[in-house]
Amino acid sequence: MSCLFCRIAEGSIPASKVYEDDEMVAFHDIHPQAPLHVLVVPRAHVATLNDLSPEHDAMVGRLQRRAAAIAAASGYGESGFRTVMNCNADAGQTVFHIHLHLLAGRSLAWPPG
Ligand code: AMP
Ligand code: ZN
């Protein structure tokens, strides 16, 4: 299997995991863009947001709720945080296995670059 995030999810490539269950893994981004930068990744391989189907709806909701729980557990629930999924070239997607970025710990500019 050549997909980086499938391999991290199955454990054949190491990552600094902060959470995992049957459906998803969450680990620290290797190039953090904020004091807290965690990627929340489904075990199921879905390349981009364009490839989601209705069967994924509940899973995507659980990714978001898990990100909020990780933010809260890290002390950022009240101060705030951002979640984002990048899709394809204009958004800067580089890993083609969907992942939710969780960013917290500094003031995040809006609009994003
Ligand atoms: P994106 O640009 O939205 O596709 O995000 C991919 C993210 O994966 C980037 O923020 C990278 O820093 C991160 N990344 C790439 N390789 C690894 C890795 N081996 N472990 C953790 N994060 C990684
Ligand atoms: Zn994958």
PDB file of C-alpha atoms and ligand atoms in Angstrom:
ATOM      1  CA  MET A   1       0.000   0.000   0.000  1.00  0.00           C
ATOM      2  CA  SER A   2       1.550   3.301  -1.027  1.00  0.00           C
ATOM      3  CA  CYS A   3      -0.670   5.786   0.785  1.00  0.00           C
ATOM      4  CA  LEU A   4       1.200   7.530   3.619  1.00  0.00           C
ATOM      5  CA  PHE A   5      -1.818   8.014   5.869  1.00  0.00           C
ATOM      6  CA  CYS A   6      -3.082   4.450   5.329  1.00  0.00           C
ATOM      7  CA  ARG A   7       0.332   3.283   6.472  1.00  0.00           C
ATOM      8  CA  ILE A   8       0.328   5.538   9.531  1.00  0.00           C
ATOM      9  CA  ALA A   9      -3.197   4.354  10.359  1.00  0.00           C
ATOM     10  CA  GLU A  10      -2.168   0.698  10.189  1.00  0.00           C
ATOM     11  CA  GLY A  11       0.987   1.419  12.201  1.00  0.00           C
ATOM     12  CA  SER A  12       3.627   0.524   9.613  1.00  0.00           C
ATOM     13  CA  ILE A  13       4.912   4.120   9.593  1.00  0.00           C
ATOM     14  CA  PRO A  14       5.330   5.748  13.010  1.00  0.00           C
ATOM     15  CA  ALA A  15       3.511   8.893  14.076  1.00  0.00           C
ATOM     16  CA  SER A  16       2.998  10.755  17.298  1.00  0.00           C
ATOM     17  CA  LYS A  17      -0.532   9.527  17.909  1.00  0.00           C
ATOM     18  CA  VAL A  18      -2.825  11.302  20.330  1.00  0.00           C
ATOM     19  CA  TYR A  19      -5.974   9.213  19.695  1.00  0.00           C
ATOM     20  CA  GLU A  20      -7.115   6.135  17.814  1.00  0.00           C
ATOM     21  CA  ASP A  21     -10.175   3.951  17.564  1.00  0.00           C
ATOM     22  CA  ASP A  22     -11.665   1.551  15.025  1.00  0.00           C
ATOM     23  CA  GLU A  23     -12.545   4.363  12.648  1.00  0.00           C
ATOM     24  CA  MET A  24      -9.821   7.010  12.892  1.00  0.00           C
ATOM     25  CA  VAL A  25      -6.371   7.982  14.113  1.00  0.00           C
ATOM     26  CA  ALA A  26      -5.136  11.406  15.234  1.00  0.00           C
ATOM     27  CA  PHE A  27      -1.467  12.386  15.369  1.00  0.00           C
ATOM     28  CA  HIS A  28       0.756  15.443  15.505  1.00  0.00           C
ATOM     29  CA  ASP A  29       1.574  17.031  12.154  1.00  0.00           C
ATOM     30  CA  ILE A  30       5.252  16.578  11.329  1.00  0.00           C
ATOM     31  CA  HIS A  31       5.499  20.286  10.326  1.00  0.00           C
ATOM     32  CA  PRO A  32       3.273  22.020  12.860  1.00  0.00           C
ATOM     33  CA  GLN A  33       1.775  25.357  11.849  1.00  0.00           C
ATOM     34  CA  ALA A  34       0.537  26.230  15.341  1.00  0.00           C
ATOM     35  CA  PRO A  35       1.410  25.200  18.924  1.00  0.00           C
ATOM     36  CA  LEU A  36      -1.182  22.434  18.521  1.00  0.00           C
ATOM     37  CA  HIS A  37      -1.409  20.941  15.026  1.00  0.00           C
ATOM     38  CA  VAL A  38      -3.036  17.528  14.914  1.00  0.00           C
ATOM     39  CA  LEU A  39      -4.311  15.597  11.891  1.00  0.00           C
ATOM     40  CA  VAL A  40      -7.497  13.587  12.386  1.00  0.00           C
ATOM     41  CA  VAL A  41      -7.531  10.840   9.763  1.00  0.00           C
ATOM     42  CA  PRO A  42     -10.100   8.149   8.939  1.00  0.00           C
ATOM     43  CA  ARG A  43      -8.758   4.627   8.556  1.00  0.00           C
ATOM     44  CA  ALA A  44     -10.818   4.334   5.375  1.00  0.00           C
ATOM     45  CA  HIS A  45      -8.954   5.548   2.307  1.00  0.00           C
ATOM     46  CA  VAL A  46     -10.836   8.462   0.723  1.00  0.00           C
ATOM     47  CA  ALA A  47      -8.579  10.538  -1.537  1.00  0.00           C
ATOM     48  CA  THR A  48     -10.262  13.956  -1.390  1.00  0.00           C
ATOM     49  CA  LEU A  49     -13.422  15.662  -0.213  1.00  0.00           C
ATOM     50  CA  ASN A  50     -14.710  15.173  -3.773  1.00  0.00           C
ATOM     51  CA  ASP A  51     -14.739  11.417  -3.166  1.00  0.00           C
ATOM     52  CA  LEU A  52     -17.036  11.416  -0.135  1.00  0.00           C
ATOM     53  CA  SER A  53     -20.416   9.727  -0.418  1.00  0.00           C
ATOM     54  CA  PRO A  54     -23.436   9.681   1.896  1.00  0.00           C
ATOM     55  CA  GLU A  55     -22.103   6.618   3.690  1.00  0.00           C
ATOM     56  CA  HIS A  56     -19.258   8.806   4.975  1.00  0.00           C
ATOM     57  CA  ASP A  57     -21.454  11.506   6.498  1.00  0.00           C
ATOM     58  CA  ALA A  58     -21.446  10.203  10.052  1.00  0.00           C
ATOM     59  CA  MET A  59     -17.721   9.461   9.927  1.00  0.00           C
ATOM     60  CA  VAL A  60     -16.910  13.030   8.878  1.00  0.00           C
ATOM     61  CA  GLY A  61     -19.053  14.303  11.735  1.00  0.00           C
ATOM     62  CA  ARG A  62     -17.149  12.119  14.156  1.00  0.00           C
ATOM     63  CA  LEU A  63     -13.814  13.451  12.837  1.00  0.00           C
ATOM     64  CA  GLN A  64     -15.014  16.974  13.649  1.00  0.00           C
ATOM     65  CA  ARG A  65     -16.255  16.035  17.103  1.00  0.00           C
ATOM     66  CA  ARG A  66     -13.004  14.216  17.848  1.00  0.00           C
ATOM     67  CA  ALA A  67     -11.008  17.297  16.814  1.00  0.00           C
ATOM     68  CA  ALA A  68     -13.077  19.419  19.191  1.00  0.00           C
ATOM     69  CA  ALA A  69     -12.494  16.902  21.980  1.00  0.00           C
ATOM     70  CA  ILE A  70      -8.731  16.915  21.375  1.00  0.00           C
ATOM     71  CA  ALA A  71      -8.737  20.733  21.379  1.00  0.00           C
ATOM     72  CA  ALA A  72     -10.655  20.762  24.648  1.00  0.00           C
ATOM     73  CA  ALA A  73      -8.395  18.149  26.231  1.00  0.00           C
ATOM     74  CA  SER A  74      -5.389  20.274  25.216  1.00  0.00           C
ATOM     75  CA  GLY A  75      -6.864  23.356  26.872  1.00  0.00           C
ATOM     76  CA  TYR A  76      -8.010  25.180  23.741  1.00  0.00           C
ATOM     77  CA  GLY A  77     -11.740  24.607  23.856  1.00  0.00           C
ATOM     78  CA  GLU A  78     -12.553  28.098  25.120  1.00  0.00           C
ATOM     79  CA  SER A  79      -9.691  30.119  23.588  1.00  0.00           C
ATOM     80  CA  GLY A  80     -10.509  28.616  20.203  1.00  0.00           C
ATOM     81  CA  PHE A  81      -9.210  26.480  17.397  1.00  0.00           C
ATOM     82  CA  ARG A  82      -9.673  25.841  13.688  1.00  0.00           C
ATOM     83  CA  THR A  83     -10.402  22.689  11.732  1.00  0.00           C
ATOM     84  CA  VAL A  84      -9.836  22.540   7.993  1.00  0.00           C
ATOM     85  CA  MET A  85      -9.672  20.008   5.184  1.00  0.00           C
ATOM     86  CA  ASN A  86      -7.754  21.037   2.081  1.00  0.00           C
ATOM     87  CA  CYS A  87      -9.018  19.765  -1.264  1.00  0.00           C
ATOM     88  CA  ASN A  88      -6.790  19.543  -4.336  1.00  0.00           C
ATOM     89  CA  ALA A  89      -4.248  21.973  -5.742  1.00  0.00           C
ATOM     90  CA  ASP A  90      -5.665  25.421  -4.964  1.00  0.00           C
ATOM     91  CA  ALA A  91      -6.113  24.488  -1.305  1.00  0.00           C
ATOM     92  CA  GLY A  92      -2.611  23.008  -1.112  1.00  0.00           C
ATOM     93  CA  GLN A  93      -3.576  19.373  -0.516  1.00  0.00           C
ATOM     94  CA  THR A  94      -0.403  17.273  -0.557  1.00  0.00           C
ATOM     95  CA  VAL A  95      -1.543  13.969   0.971  1.00  0.00           C
ATOM     96  CA  PHE A  96      -4.399  12.388  -0.963  1.00  0.00           C
ATOM     97  CA  HIS A  97      -6.109  10.650   1.939  1.00  0.00           C
ATOM     98  CA  ILE A  98      -8.544  13.007   3.612  1.00  0.00           C
ATOM     99  CA  HIS A  99      -7.477  14.491   6.923  1.00  0.00           C
ATOM    100  CA  LEU A 100      -8.829  17.148   9.202  1.00  0.00           C
ATOM    101  CA  HIS A 101      -6.255  19.672  10.400  1.00  0.00           C
ATOM    102  CA  LEU A 102      -6.770  20.838  13.985  1.00  0.00           C
ATOM    103  CA  LEU A 103      -4.886  24.074  14.694  1.00  0.00           C
ATOM    104  CA  ALA A 104      -4.814  25.887  18.034  1.00  0.00           C
ATOM    105  CA  GLY A 105      -2.636  27.843  20.403  1.00  0.00           C
ATOM    106  CA  ARG A 106      -2.260  31.107  18.525  1.00  0.00           C
ATOM    107  CA  SER A 107      -4.464  33.687  16.867  1.00  0.00           C
ATOM    108  CA  LEU A 108      -5.275  32.322  13.406  1.00  0.00           C
ATOM    109  CA  ALA A 109      -5.592  34.843  10.572  1.00  0.00           C
ATOM    110  CA  TRP A 110      -8.778  35.142   8.549  1.00  0.00           C
ATOM    111  CA  PRO A 111      -9.049  34.962   5.602  1.00  0.00           C
ATOM    112  CA  PRO A 112      -6.436  32.219   5.368  1.00  0.00           C
ATOM    113  CA  GLY A 113      -3.627  32.576   2.842  1.00  0.00           C
TER     114      GLY A 113
HETATM  115  P1  AMP B   1      -2.350  18.773   3.298  1.00  0.00           P
HETATM  116  O1  AMP B   1      -1.368  19.764   2.729  1.00  0.00           O
HETATM  117  O2  AMP B   1      -3.658  19.392   3.705  1.00  0.00           O
HETATM  118  O3  AMP B   1      -2.521  17.579   2.384  1.00  0.00           O
HETATM  119  O4  AMP B   1      -1.723  18.277   4.671  1.00  0.00           O
HETATM  120  C1  AMP B   1      -0.793  17.244   4.745  1.00  0.00           C
HETATM  121  C2  AMP B   1      -0.114  17.411   6.078  1.00  0.00           C
HETATM  122  O5  AMP B   1       0.531  16.185   6.402  1.00  0.00           O
HETATM  123  C3  AMP B   1       0.941  18.498   6.108  1.00  0.00           C
HETATM  124  O6  AMP B   1       0.608  19.462   7.104  1.00  0.00           O
HETATM  125  C4  AMP B   1       2.231  17.739   6.449  1.00  0.00           C
HETATM  126  O7  AMP B   1       3.093  18.464   7.291  1.00  0.00           O
HETATM  127  C5  AMP B   1       1.695  16.496   7.117  1.00  0.00           C
HETATM  128  N1  AMP B   1       2.546  15.328   7.057  1.00  0.00           N
HETATM  129  C6  AMP B   1       3.189  14.831   5.976  1.00  0.00           C
HETATM  130  N2  AMP B   1       3.859  13.712   6.286  1.00  0.00           N
HETATM  131  C7  AMP B   1       3.621  13.477   7.600  1.00  0.00           C
HETATM  132  C8  AMP B   1       4.025  12.465   8.520  1.00  0.00           C
HETATM  133  N3  AMP B   1       4.827  11.462   8.148  1.00  0.00           N
HETATM  134  N4  AMP B   1       3.592  12.560   9.800  1.00  0.00           N
HETATM  135  C9  AMP B   1       2.812  13.575  10.193  1.00  0.00           C
HETATM  136  N5  AMP B   1       2.377  14.558   9.363  1.00  0.00           N
HETATM  137  C10 AMP B   1       2.787  14.510   8.095  1.00  0.00           C
HETATM  138 ZN    ZN B   2      -4.903   6.164   2.316  1.00  0.00          ZN
END
